[in-house]
């Protein structure tokens, strides 16, 4: 009897030891946690980025462990509004189930660490990690008056190189990150046979602008050898959409050879416009550009399409949202040739509730693009597909946006709710007005695009 008891006791002890040492029950160490936090959280939680506290060192992470636990359990962070059950992207900030379990187990066990020296390599985040080939700064900082209203400016950032080259990517780096709402930027290319001096003149002019031609003259952007008032003779060539920025924006760049543009040795990056949200404290903004050169002309050019507000398609019905209503709008665009979609970017303001975009092919197939069940104004990514989404000629891109203009919307800027609609020009860009836009970046289709890896 004693011998049988000993055998049973030994077996139970062995089983308990096995369970304690099994992967499911083993103690998680900081060296397993650090790569998760650094990849999925520290991109924003580091100096100069949007996160309200830093997650760089072990002690940073342990100090904020309860906040991390709350964010994970409530699916609050990392911020990734797109529904991963509908479409997948290359630049996802999403925790896997295994990562969630590891983090929660580690926090529950009081954050054990054999080695606390592992730190996040800073600046590999919302800015690109390689050193830029050129930094273009504002000639003079932009003064923002603390009067509690939105501000819109047209801004120039002139540069000069020793020779012509090609640009792979242009990154806007906001100095006043909490105030910059969006940036639309272009490149002005000048004819070397004509006279110009874009280093003269004012750096920026606040909108609204009554006479744009006079404003461009005041900024020194026009040719100086022409006396007429014909804009076609006075203004340089504009290369559109060379730089972007939106809240939560992560750099939008592709594999070498995809995208980019010719960069003349003399030129101006022209931000038309840069939008700052309201502030009650006057300040200066010294945002700047990082330019990354390409070794040669792009193998594949990237183009951009735009649906909705200021775009190539009408919004149905017109974007007017009565008070105390939840209303849905649609916009659609016919694609005239075979294209390969690389990335998509939905855009709404504070009344946005949900967003859905897909394509209908001539064969009646539905191709999912993106679905955002719960719109978040603070996180407006350019979502990059893992591989191009091929849309055949004759496909129709459809975007559907729902807006909540009731007091139940905690982000509604008006209380009580008032009628909100799409404005004209820069007026519709105020966060308290509304927009309904869907941007998509694409290449002209080539065989094999559906297996091409595009994300850098």
Short mmCIF file of C-alpha atoms in Angstrom, two decimals:
data_model
loop_
_atom_site.label_atom_id
_atom_site.label_comp_id
_atom_site.label_asym_id
_atom_site.label_seq_id
_atom_site.Cartn_x
_atom_site.Cartn_y
_atom_site.Cartn_z
CA UNK A 1 0.00 0.00 0.00
CA UNK A 2 2.81 2.34 0.93
CA UNK A 3 4.58 1.57 -2.38
CA UNK A 4 1.46 2.35 -4.44
CA UNK A 5 0.96 5.62 -2.55
CA UNK A 6 4.57 6.62 -3.25
CA UNK A 7 4.16 5.89 -6.94
CA UNK A 8 0.94 7.91 -7.17
CA UNK A 9 2.53 10.80 -5.24
CA UNK A 10 5.56 10.75 -7.56
CA UNK A 11 3.34 10.78 -10.64
CA UNK A 12 1.29 13.72 -9.31
CA UNK A 13 4.46 15.62 -8.45
CA UNK A 14 5.86 15.01 -11.91
CA UNK A 15 2.60 16.19 -13.47
CA UNK A 16 2.59 19.39 -11.40
CA UNK A 17 6.21 20.10 -12.32
CA UNK A 18 5.39 19.53 -16.02
CA UNK A 19 2.40 21.87 -15.85
CA UNK A 20 4.44 24.58 -14.18
CA UNK A 21 7.17 24.26 -16.78
CA UNK A 22 4.84 24.00 -19.78
CA UNK A 23 4.84 26.98 -22.18
CA UNK A 24 1.30 27.92 -21.19
CA UNK A 25 2.19 28.31 -17.51
CA UNK A 26 5.81 29.39 -17.69
CA UNK A 27 6.78 32.78 -16.29
CA UNK A 28 6.97 35.43 -18.99
CA UNK A 29 10.12 37.57 -18.78
CA UNK A 30 10.62 41.16 -19.89
CA UNK A 31 12.85 40.07 -22.77
CA UNK A 32 9.72 38.53 -24.39
CA UNK A 33 7.61 41.58 -23.63
CA UNK A 34 10.00 44.31 -24.79
CA UNK A 35 9.81 43.53 -28.55
CA UNK A 36 5.98 43.60 -28.41
CA UNK A 37 5.81 46.92 -26.58
CA UNK A 38 8.52 48.45 -28.73
CA UNK A 39 6.92 47.39 -32.02
CA UNK A 40 3.26 47.98 -31.22
CA UNK A 41 3.27 50.76 -28.58
CA UNK A 42 6.53 52.73 -28.46
CA UNK A 43 6.02 53.96 -32.02
CA UNK A 44 3.79 56.61 -30.42
CA UNK A 45 4.89 56.41 -26.78
CA UNK A 46 8.29 58.07 -27.11
CA UNK A 47 9.59 61.65 -26.96
CA UNK A 48 8.13 63.86 -29.67
CA UNK A 49 5.27 61.53 -30.54
CA UNK A 50 1.55 61.47 -29.71
CA UNK A 51 1.59 59.12 -26.70
CA UNK A 52 0.95 60.89 -23.35
CA UNK A 53 3.73 58.90 -21.63
CA UNK A 54 6.88 57.06 -22.71
CA UNK A 55 7.32 53.29 -23.05
CA UNK A 56 11.04 53.22 -23.73
CA UNK A 57 12.64 51.46 -20.75
CA UNK A 58 11.61 48.62 -18.47
CA UNK A 59 10.85 51.12 -15.71
CA UNK A 60 8.62 53.17 -18.06
CA UNK A 61 6.63 50.07 -18.93
CA UNK A 62 6.35 48.76 -15.38
CA UNK A 63 5.27 52.17 -14.08
CA UNK A 64 2.41 52.26 -16.60
CA UNK A 65 1.58 48.54 -16.42
CA UNK A 66 -1.97 49.06 -15.11
CA UNK A 67 -2.72 51.53 -17.90
CA UNK A 68 -1.39 49.04 -20.45
CA UNK A 69 -3.55 46.30 -18.91
CA UNK A 70 -6.66 48.49 -19.11
CA UNK A 71 -5.95 49.48 -22.73
CA UNK A 72 -5.44 45.85 -23.80
CA UNK A 73 -8.47 44.45 -21.98
CA UNK A 74 -10.71 47.16 -23.46
CA UNK A 75 -9.20 46.98 -26.97
CA UNK A 76 -8.35 50.66 -26.63
CA UNK A 77 -4.73 50.37 -27.68
CA UNK A 78 -2.87 49.93 -29.94
CA UNK A 79 -5.09 52.15 -32.10
CA UNK A 80 -6.15 50.40 -35.29
CA UNK A 81 -9.66 51.39 -36.39
CA UNK A 82 -9.84 49.10 -39.45
CA UNK A 83 -11.68 45.78 -39.13
CA UNK A 84 -9.05 43.05 -39.61
CA UNK A 85 -11.81 40.51 -40.28
CA UNK A 86 -12.73 42.45 -43.43
CA UNK A 87 -9.34 43.32 -44.96
CA UNK A 88 -5.71 43.05 -43.93
CA UNK A 89 -2.86 45.52 -44.26
CA UNK A 90 0.90 45.47 -44.12
CA UNK A 91 1.29 48.25 -41.54
CA UNK A 92 -1.15 46.95 -38.93
CA UNK A 93 -0.75 48.00 -35.29
CA UNK A 94 -2.67 45.05 -33.88
CA UNK A 95 -1.86 42.68 -31.02
CA UNK A 96 -2.16 38.98 -31.79
CA UNK A 97 -3.99 36.81 -29.27
CA UNK A 98 -0.65 35.35 -28.17
CA UNK A 99 0.79 38.84 -27.62
CA UNK A 100 -2.26 39.88 -25.60
CA UNK A 101 -1.96 36.82 -23.38
CA UNK A 102 1.77 37.34 -22.83
CA UNK A 103 1.36 40.99 -21.88
CA UNK A 104 -1.53 40.37 -19.48
CA UNK A 105 0.24 37.38 -17.87
CA UNK A 106 3.44 39.39 -17.44
CA UNK A 107 1.61 42.29 -15.80
CA UNK A 108 -0.35 39.91 -13.56
CA UNK A 109 2.95 38.43 -12.34
CA UNK A 110 4.23 41.90 -11.37
CA UNK A 111 6.39 42.47 -14.47
CA UNK A 112 9.35 40.10 -13.86
CA UNK A 113 12.67 40.90 -15.56
CA UNK A 114 16.06 39.18 -15.54
CA UNK A 115 17.49 42.00 -17.64
CA UNK A 116 16.06 45.51 -17.41
CA UNK A 117 18.53 47.12 -19.83
CA UNK A 118 16.55 46.44 -23.03
CA UNK A 119 15.41 49.82 -24.40
CA UNK A 120 13.49 50.97 -27.44
CA UNK A 121 15.63 52.41 -30.24
CA UNK A 122 14.00 55.81 -30.50
CA UNK A 123 12.95 57.63 -33.65
CA UNK A 124 11.94 54.40 -35.42
CA UNK A 125 8.33 55.33 -35.28
CA UNK A 126 6.10 57.73 -37.12
CA UNK A 127 9.28 59.05 -38.69
CA UNK A 128 11.40 56.97 -41.04
CA UNK A 129 14.48 55.31 -39.58
CA UNK A 130 17.12 56.13 -42.24
CA UNK A 131 18.68 59.56 -42.09
CA UNK A 132 17.11 61.85 -44.68
CA UNK A 133 19.16 63.10 -47.60
CA UNK A 134 17.77 66.60 -47.16
CA UNK A 135 15.92 68.51 -44.45
CA UNK A 136 13.88 71.51 -45.60
CA UNK A 137 12.93 73.94 -42.85
CA UNK A 138 10.57 76.87 -42.81
CA UNK A 139 12.40 80.13 -43.54
CA UNK A 140 10.43 81.64 -40.63
CA UNK A 141 8.26 79.95 -37.97
CA UNK A 142 4.49 80.21 -38.34
CA UNK A 143 2.79 82.27 -35.64
CA UNK A 144 -0.42 80.73 -34.30
CA UNK A 145 -2.67 83.10 -32.39
CA UNK A 146 -4.31 81.57 -29.33
CA UNK A 147 -7.83 82.74 -30.15
CA UNK A 148 -9.56 79.35 -30.02
CA UNK A 149 -10.31 79.04 -33.75
CA UNK A 150 -8.93 76.94 -36.63
CA UNK A 151 -6.11 78.42 -38.70
CA UNK A 152 -5.32 77.70 -42.36
CA UNK A 153 -2.13 78.77 -44.12
CA UNK A 154 -0.49 78.45 -47.49
CA UNK A 155 3.20 77.89 -46.80
CA UNK A 156 6.41 77.65 -48.83
CA UNK A 157 9.51 75.60 -48.03
CA UNK A 158 12.15 76.47 -50.66
CA UNK A 159 15.25 74.38 -51.25
CA UNK A 160 18.29 74.29 -53.52
CA UNK A 161 20.41 71.30 -54.60
CA UNK A 162 23.63 70.93 -56.57
CA UNK A 163 21.90 68.84 -59.24
CA UNK A 164 18.61 67.32 -60.29
CA UNK A 165 17.71 64.00 -58.68
CA UNK A 166 14.72 61.78 -57.81
CA UNK A 167 12.79 61.74 -54.55
CA UNK A 168 11.66 58.45 -53.04
CA UNK A 169 9.63 59.94 -50.20
CA UNK A 170 8.86 63.29 -48.55
CA UNK A 171 7.91 63.24 -44.88
CA UNK A 172 6.20 66.10 -43.07
CA UNK A 173 7.35 66.32 -39.44
CA UNK A 174 4.98 68.45 -37.32
CA UNK A 175 6.50 70.50 -34.53
CA UNK A 176 3.09 71.30 -33.03
CA UNK A 177 1.79 67.75 -33.21
CA UNK A 178 -1.30 68.41 -31.12
CA UNK A 179 -2.39 71.27 -33.39
CA UNK A 180 -1.58 70.14 -36.92
CA UNK A 181 -4.76 68.66 -38.38
CA UNK A 182 -3.71 68.02 -41.96
CA UNK A 183 -1.24 69.00 -44.66
CA UNK A 184 -1.68 68.89 -48.42
CA UNK A 185 1.60 69.58 -50.18
CA UNK A 186 2.89 69.94 -53.73
CA UNK A 187 6.17 70.63 -55.51
CA UNK A 188 6.75 73.73 -57.62
CA UNK A 189 9.15 73.08 -60.51
CA UNK A 190 10.75 76.12 -62.17
CA UNK A 191 12.00 76.60 -65.73
CA UNK A 192 15.75 77.15 -65.44
CA UNK A 193 15.66 79.39 -68.54
CA UNK A 194 13.51 81.95 -66.76
CA UNK A 195 14.07 84.32 -63.83
CA UNK A 196 12.77 83.62 -60.34
CA UNK A 197 13.74 84.10 -56.71
CA UNK A 198 11.55 82.05 -54.41
CA UNK A 199 13.76 82.76 -51.39
CA UNK A 200 12.32 86.28 -51.35
CA UNK A 201 8.87 87.12 -50.09
CA UNK A 202 6.86 86.02 -47.09
CA UNK A 203 6.97 82.41 -45.87
CA UNK A 204 3.24 81.99 -45.28
CA UNK A 205 -0.11 83.69 -45.69
CA UNK A 206 -3.22 82.89 -43.67
CA UNK A 207 -6.43 81.99 -45.46
CA UNK A 208 -8.98 83.07 -46.58
CA UNK A 209 -7.18 84.66 -49.52
CA UNK A 210 -9.10 87.03 -51.81
CA UNK A 211 -6.60 86.97 -54.68
CA UNK A 212 -4.37 83.91 -54.90
CA UNK A 213 -2.19 85.32 -57.68
CA UNK A 214 -1.33 88.37 -55.56
CA UNK A 215 -0.65 86.08 -52.61
CA UNK A 216 1.76 83.95 -54.68
CA UNK A 217 3.53 87.12 -55.81
CA UNK A 218 3.84 88.25 -52.20
CA UNK A 219 5.38 84.86 -51.35
CA UNK A 220 7.91 85.18 -54.19
CA UNK A 221 6.56 82.11 -55.98
CA UNK A 222 5.98 83.66 -59.42
CA UNK A 223 8.47 84.22 -62.22
CA UNK A 224 10.03 87.70 -62.13
CA UNK A 225 10.53 88.14 -65.90
CA UNK A 226 6.84 88.39 -66.80
CA UNK A 227 4.81 91.59 -66.47
CA UNK A 228 1.38 90.26 -67.41
CA UNK A 229 -1.17 88.93 -64.93
CA UNK A 230 -1.69 85.70 -66.83
CA UNK A 231 -1.27 82.90 -64.24
CA UNK A 232 -0.18 80.48 -66.98
CA UNK A 233 2.82 82.70 -67.69
CA UNK A 234 3.58 83.68 -64.09
CA UNK A 235 3.36 80.38 -62.21
CA UNK A 236 5.77 77.42 -62.28
CA UNK A 237 4.74 73.84 -62.97
CA UNK A 238 2.96 72.17 -60.05
CA UNK A 239 3.66 68.50 -59.28
CA UNK A 240 0.67 67.58 -57.07
CA UNK A 241 0.39 65.55 -53.88
CA UNK A 242 4.03 65.07 -52.97
CA UNK A 243 3.57 65.31 -49.19
CA UNK A 244 0.70 64.49 -46.80
CA UNK A 245 -0.15 64.55 -43.14
CA UNK A 246 -3.20 63.57 -41.06
CA UNK A 247 -3.78 62.79 -37.34
CA UNK A 248 -2.08 59.50 -36.46
CA UNK A 249 -0.41 59.46 -39.86
CA UNK A 250 2.34 56.88 -40.37
CA UNK A 251 4.84 57.30 -43.22
CA UNK A 252 3.42 56.15 -46.54
CA UNK A 253 6.22 54.58 -48.54
CA UNK A 254 6.75 51.54 -50.72
CA UNK A 255 9.48 49.19 -51.87
CA UNK A 256 12.35 50.75 -53.80
CA UNK A 257 11.32 51.41 -57.38
CA UNK A 258 7.65 51.97 -56.56
CA UNK A 259 6.61 55.60 -56.36
CA UNK A 260 8.68 58.76 -56.15
CA UNK A 261 9.12 61.68 -58.52
CA UNK A 262 11.64 63.89 -60.28
CA UNK A 263 13.19 66.44 -57.90
CA UNK A 264 14.69 69.46 -59.68
CA UNK A 265 17.71 71.17 -58.16
CA UNK A 266 15.69 74.37 -57.71
CA UNK A 267 12.21 74.15 -56.30
CA UNK A 268 9.68 74.86 -53.58
CA UNK A 269 7.51 72.55 -51.55
CA UNK A 270 4.20 74.36 -51.42
CA UNK A 271 1.79 73.43 -48.64
CA UNK A 272 -1.67 74.36 -49.82
CA UNK A 273 -2.75 74.14 -47.18
CA UNK A 274 -1.69 73.39 -43.62
CA UNK A 275 -4.55 73.31 -41.11
CA UNK A 276 -4.06 73.92 -37.39
CA UNK A 277 -6.75 73.11 -34.86
CA UNK A 278 -7.88 75.67 -32.26
CA UNK A 279 -5.59 76.71 -29.42
CA UNK A 280 -6.06 79.20 -26.59
CA UNK A 281 -2.32 79.71 -26.14
CA UNK A 282 -0.34 81.57 -28.81
CA UNK A 283 2.69 79.69 -30.11
CA UNK A 284 5.02 79.19 -33.08
CA UNK A 285 5.26 76.21 -35.39
CA UNK A 286 8.57 75.14 -36.94
CA UNK A 287 7.48 71.98 -38.76
CA UNK A 288 9.84 70.72 -41.46
CA UNK A 289 10.28 68.19 -44.26
CA UNK A 290 12.55 65.17 -44.54
CA UNK A 291 13.45 64.30 -48.12
CA UNK A 292 14.67 60.83 -49.07
CA UNK A 293 16.37 60.53 -52.46
CA UNK A 294 15.95 57.65 -54.90
CA UNK A 295 18.94 56.24 -56.83
CA UNK A 296 17.06 56.37 -60.14
CA UNK A 297 13.78 57.10 -61.87
CA UNK A 298 10.87 55.08 -60.38
CA UNK A 299 10.17 51.76 -62.09
CA UNK A 300 6.47 52.18 -61.31
CA UNK A 301 4.70 55.49 -60.89
CA UNK A 302 2.09 55.85 -58.16
CA UNK A 303 -1.08 57.88 -58.71
CA UNK A 304 -3.82 59.00 -56.36
CA UNK A 305 -7.58 58.97 -56.78
CA UNK A 306 -10.06 60.79 -54.59
CA UNK A 307 -13.77 60.23 -54.04
CA UNK A 308 -16.18 62.59 -52.31
CA UNK A 309 -15.45 66.07 -50.98
CA UNK A 310 -13.29 68.01 -53.50
CA UNK A 311 -12.86 64.73 -55.38
CA UNK A 312 -13.91 63.05 -58.63
CA UNK A 313 -17.29 61.74 -57.46
CA UNK A 314 -20.48 63.22 -56.06
CA UNK A 315 -21.77 62.52 -52.58
CA UNK A 316 -25.32 61.13 -52.54
CA UNK A 317 -27.31 62.69 -50.98
CA UNK A 318 -25.40 65.99 -50.60
CA UNK A 319 -23.40 66.07 -47.36
CA UNK A 320 -25.87 67.84 -45.07
CA UNK A 321 -26.42 66.34 -41.61
CA UNK A 322 -29.46 67.72 -39.76
CA UNK A 323 -29.30 68.00 -35.98
CA UNK A 324 -30.31 64.97 -33.92
CA UNK A 325 -29.92 62.57 -36.85
CA UNK A 326 -27.74 59.65 -37.85
CA UNK A 327 -27.36 59.76 -41.62
CA UNK A 328 -25.56 57.67 -44.25
CA UNK A 329 -23.99 58.91 -47.49
CA UNK A 330 -22.52 57.16 -50.54
CA UNK A 331 -20.04 58.10 -53.24
CA UNK A 332 -18.79 55.94 -56.12
CA UNK A 333 -16.27 56.11 -58.97
CA UNK A 334 -15.91 54.10 -62.19
CA UNK A 335 -12.37 52.84 -62.88
CA UNK A 336 -11.56 53.25 -66.60
CA UNK A 337 -8.55 50.90 -66.76
CA UNK A 338 -6.98 47.97 -64.90
CA UNK A 339 -5.28 49.26 -61.74
CA UNK A 340 -3.40 47.88 -58.75
CA UNK A 341 -4.45 49.59 -55.51
CA UNK A 342 -1.59 50.00 -53.02
CA UNK A 343 -3.18 51.91 -50.14
CA UNK A 344 -6.42 53.56 -49.03
CA UNK A 345 -7.26 56.47 -46.74
CA UNK A 346 -10.79 57.23 -45.49
CA UNK A 347 -11.42 60.73 -44.14
CA UNK A 348 -14.24 62.20 -42.05
CA UNK A 349 -14.38 64.65 -39.16
CA UNK A 350 -15.87 64.56 -35.66
CA UNK A 351 -19.37 63.41 -36.61
CA UNK A 352 -18.04 60.33 -38.39
CA UNK A 353 -19.46 57.07 -37.02
CA UNK A 354 -18.46 54.37 -39.51
CA UNK A 355 -16.82 53.99 -42.91
CA UNK A 356 -16.98 51.21 -45.50
CA UNK A 357 -15.36 50.95 -48.93
CA UNK A 358 -15.33 48.16 -51.51
CA UNK A 359 -15.17 47.65 -55.26
CA UNK A 360 -17.76 46.04 -57.56
CA UNK A 361 -16.25 44.37 -60.62
CA UNK A 362 -17.94 43.98 -64.03
CA UNK A 363 -18.28 40.28 -63.16
CA UNK A 364 -20.41 41.31 -60.11
CA UNK A 365 -17.73 40.31 -57.62
CA UNK A 366 -17.26 42.39 -54.47
CA UNK A 367 -13.66 43.21 -53.55
CA UNK A 368 -13.28 44.41 -49.93
CA UNK A 369 -11.10 47.48 -49.39
CA UNK A 370 -11.68 48.71 -45.84
CA UNK A 371 -14.28 48.79 -43.10
CA UNK A 372 -14.05 50.98 -39.99
CA UNK A 373 -16.94 50.06 -37.66
CA UNK A 374 -16.11 52.80 -35.15
CA UNK A 375 -14.62 55.94 -36.66
CA UNK A 376 -11.80 57.60 -34.71
CA UNK A 377 -10.91 61.12 -35.83
CA UNK A 378 -7.53 60.96 -34.06
CA UNK A 379 -6.25 57.97 -36.05
CA UNK A 380 -6.52 58.44 -39.81
CA UNK A 381 -4.00 56.11 -41.39
CA UNK A 382 -3.09 55.54 -44.97
CA UNK A 383 -3.69 51.78 -44.89
CA UNK A 384 -1.15 49.91 -47.04
CA UNK A 385 -2.12 46.52 -48.47
CA UNK A 386 0.29 43.61 -48.12
CA UNK A 387 -0.04 43.03 -51.85
CA UNK A 388 -1.75 45.22 -54.45
CA UNK A 389 -5.50 44.82 -54.79
CA UNK A 390 -6.15 44.44 -58.52
CA UNK A 391 -9.29 46.15 -59.83
CA UNK A 392 -10.22 45.30 -63.44
CA UNK A 393 -11.35 47.94 -65.92
CA UNK A 394 -14.99 48.88 -65.37
CA UNK A 395 -14.92 48.28 -61.62
CA UNK A 396 -16.76 50.73 -59.40
CA UNK A 397 -15.25 51.86 -56.09
CA UNK A 398 -17.99 52.52 -53.53
CA UNK A 399 -17.57 54.35 -50.22
CA UNK A 400 -20.29 54.54 -47.56
CA UNK A 401 -20.03 56.88 -44.60
CA UNK A 402 -22.36 57.19 -41.61
CA UNK A 403 -22.44 60.33 -39.44
CA UNK A 404 -23.84 60.79 -35.94
CA UNK A 405 -25.08 64.33 -35.30
CA UNK A 406 -26.78 63.63 -32.00
CA UNK A 407 -25.90 64.42 -28.40
CA UNK A 408 -25.04 60.73 -27.93
CA UNK A 409 -21.89 61.32 -30.01
CA UNK A 410 -19.24 62.30 -27.42
CA UNK A 411 -17.13 63.92 -30.14
CA UNK A 412 -19.90 66.19 -31.43
CA UNK A 413 -18.42 69.72 -31.24
CA UNK A 414 -21.88 71.32 -31.06
CA UNK A 415 -24.17 71.15 -28.05
CA UNK A 416 -26.99 71.17 -28.66
CA UNK A 417 -26.43 69.66 -32.15
CA UNK A 418 -26.79 71.98 -35.14
CA UNK A 419 -26.94 71.36 -38.89
CA UNK A 420 -23.50 70.45 -40.19
CA UNK A 421 -22.57 70.29 -43.85
CA UNK A 422 -19.76 70.24 -46.36
CA UNK A 423 -18.33 73.72 -46.88
CA UNK A 424 -16.69 75.33 -49.89
CA UNK A 425 -12.91 75.40 -50.24
CA UNK A 426 -10.93 75.46 -47.01
CA UNK A 427 -14.12 76.11 -44.98
CA UNK A 428 -15.06 72.42 -45.22
CA UNK A 429 -11.68 71.50 -43.74
CA UNK A 430 -12.53 72.87 -40.29
CA UNK A 431 -12.93 69.99 -37.85
CA UNK A 432 -16.29 71.41 -36.78
CA UNK A 433 -17.60 71.13 -40.36
CA UNK A 434 -17.65 67.82 -42.21
CA UNK A 435 -15.95 66.02 -45.07
CA UNK A 436 -16.52 62.65 -46.73
CA UNK A 437 -13.46 61.52 -48.66
CA UNK A 438 -11.84 58.30 -49.81
CA UNK A 439 -8.32 58.40 -51.21
CA UNK A 440 -6.63 55.49 -52.93
CA UNK A 441 -3.10 55.19 -54.25
CA UNK A 442 -2.57 52.94 -57.24
CA UNK A 443 -0.36 51.86 -60.14
CA UNK A 444 -1.42 51.02 -63.67
CA UNK A 445 -1.79 47.23 -63.61
CA UNK A 446 0.98 44.95 -64.83
CA UNK A 447 0.90 41.12 -64.85
CA UNK A 448 2.16 39.75 -61.54
CA UNK A 449 1.00 42.72 -59.44
CA UNK A 450 -1.26 40.52 -57.32
CA UNK A 451 1.81 38.72 -55.90
CA UNK A 452 4.00 41.82 -55.53
CA UNK A 453 5.17 42.88 -52.06
CA UNK A 454 4.93 46.66 -51.89
CA UNK A 455 5.54 47.64 -48.25
CA UNK A 456 9.09 48.67 -47.30
#
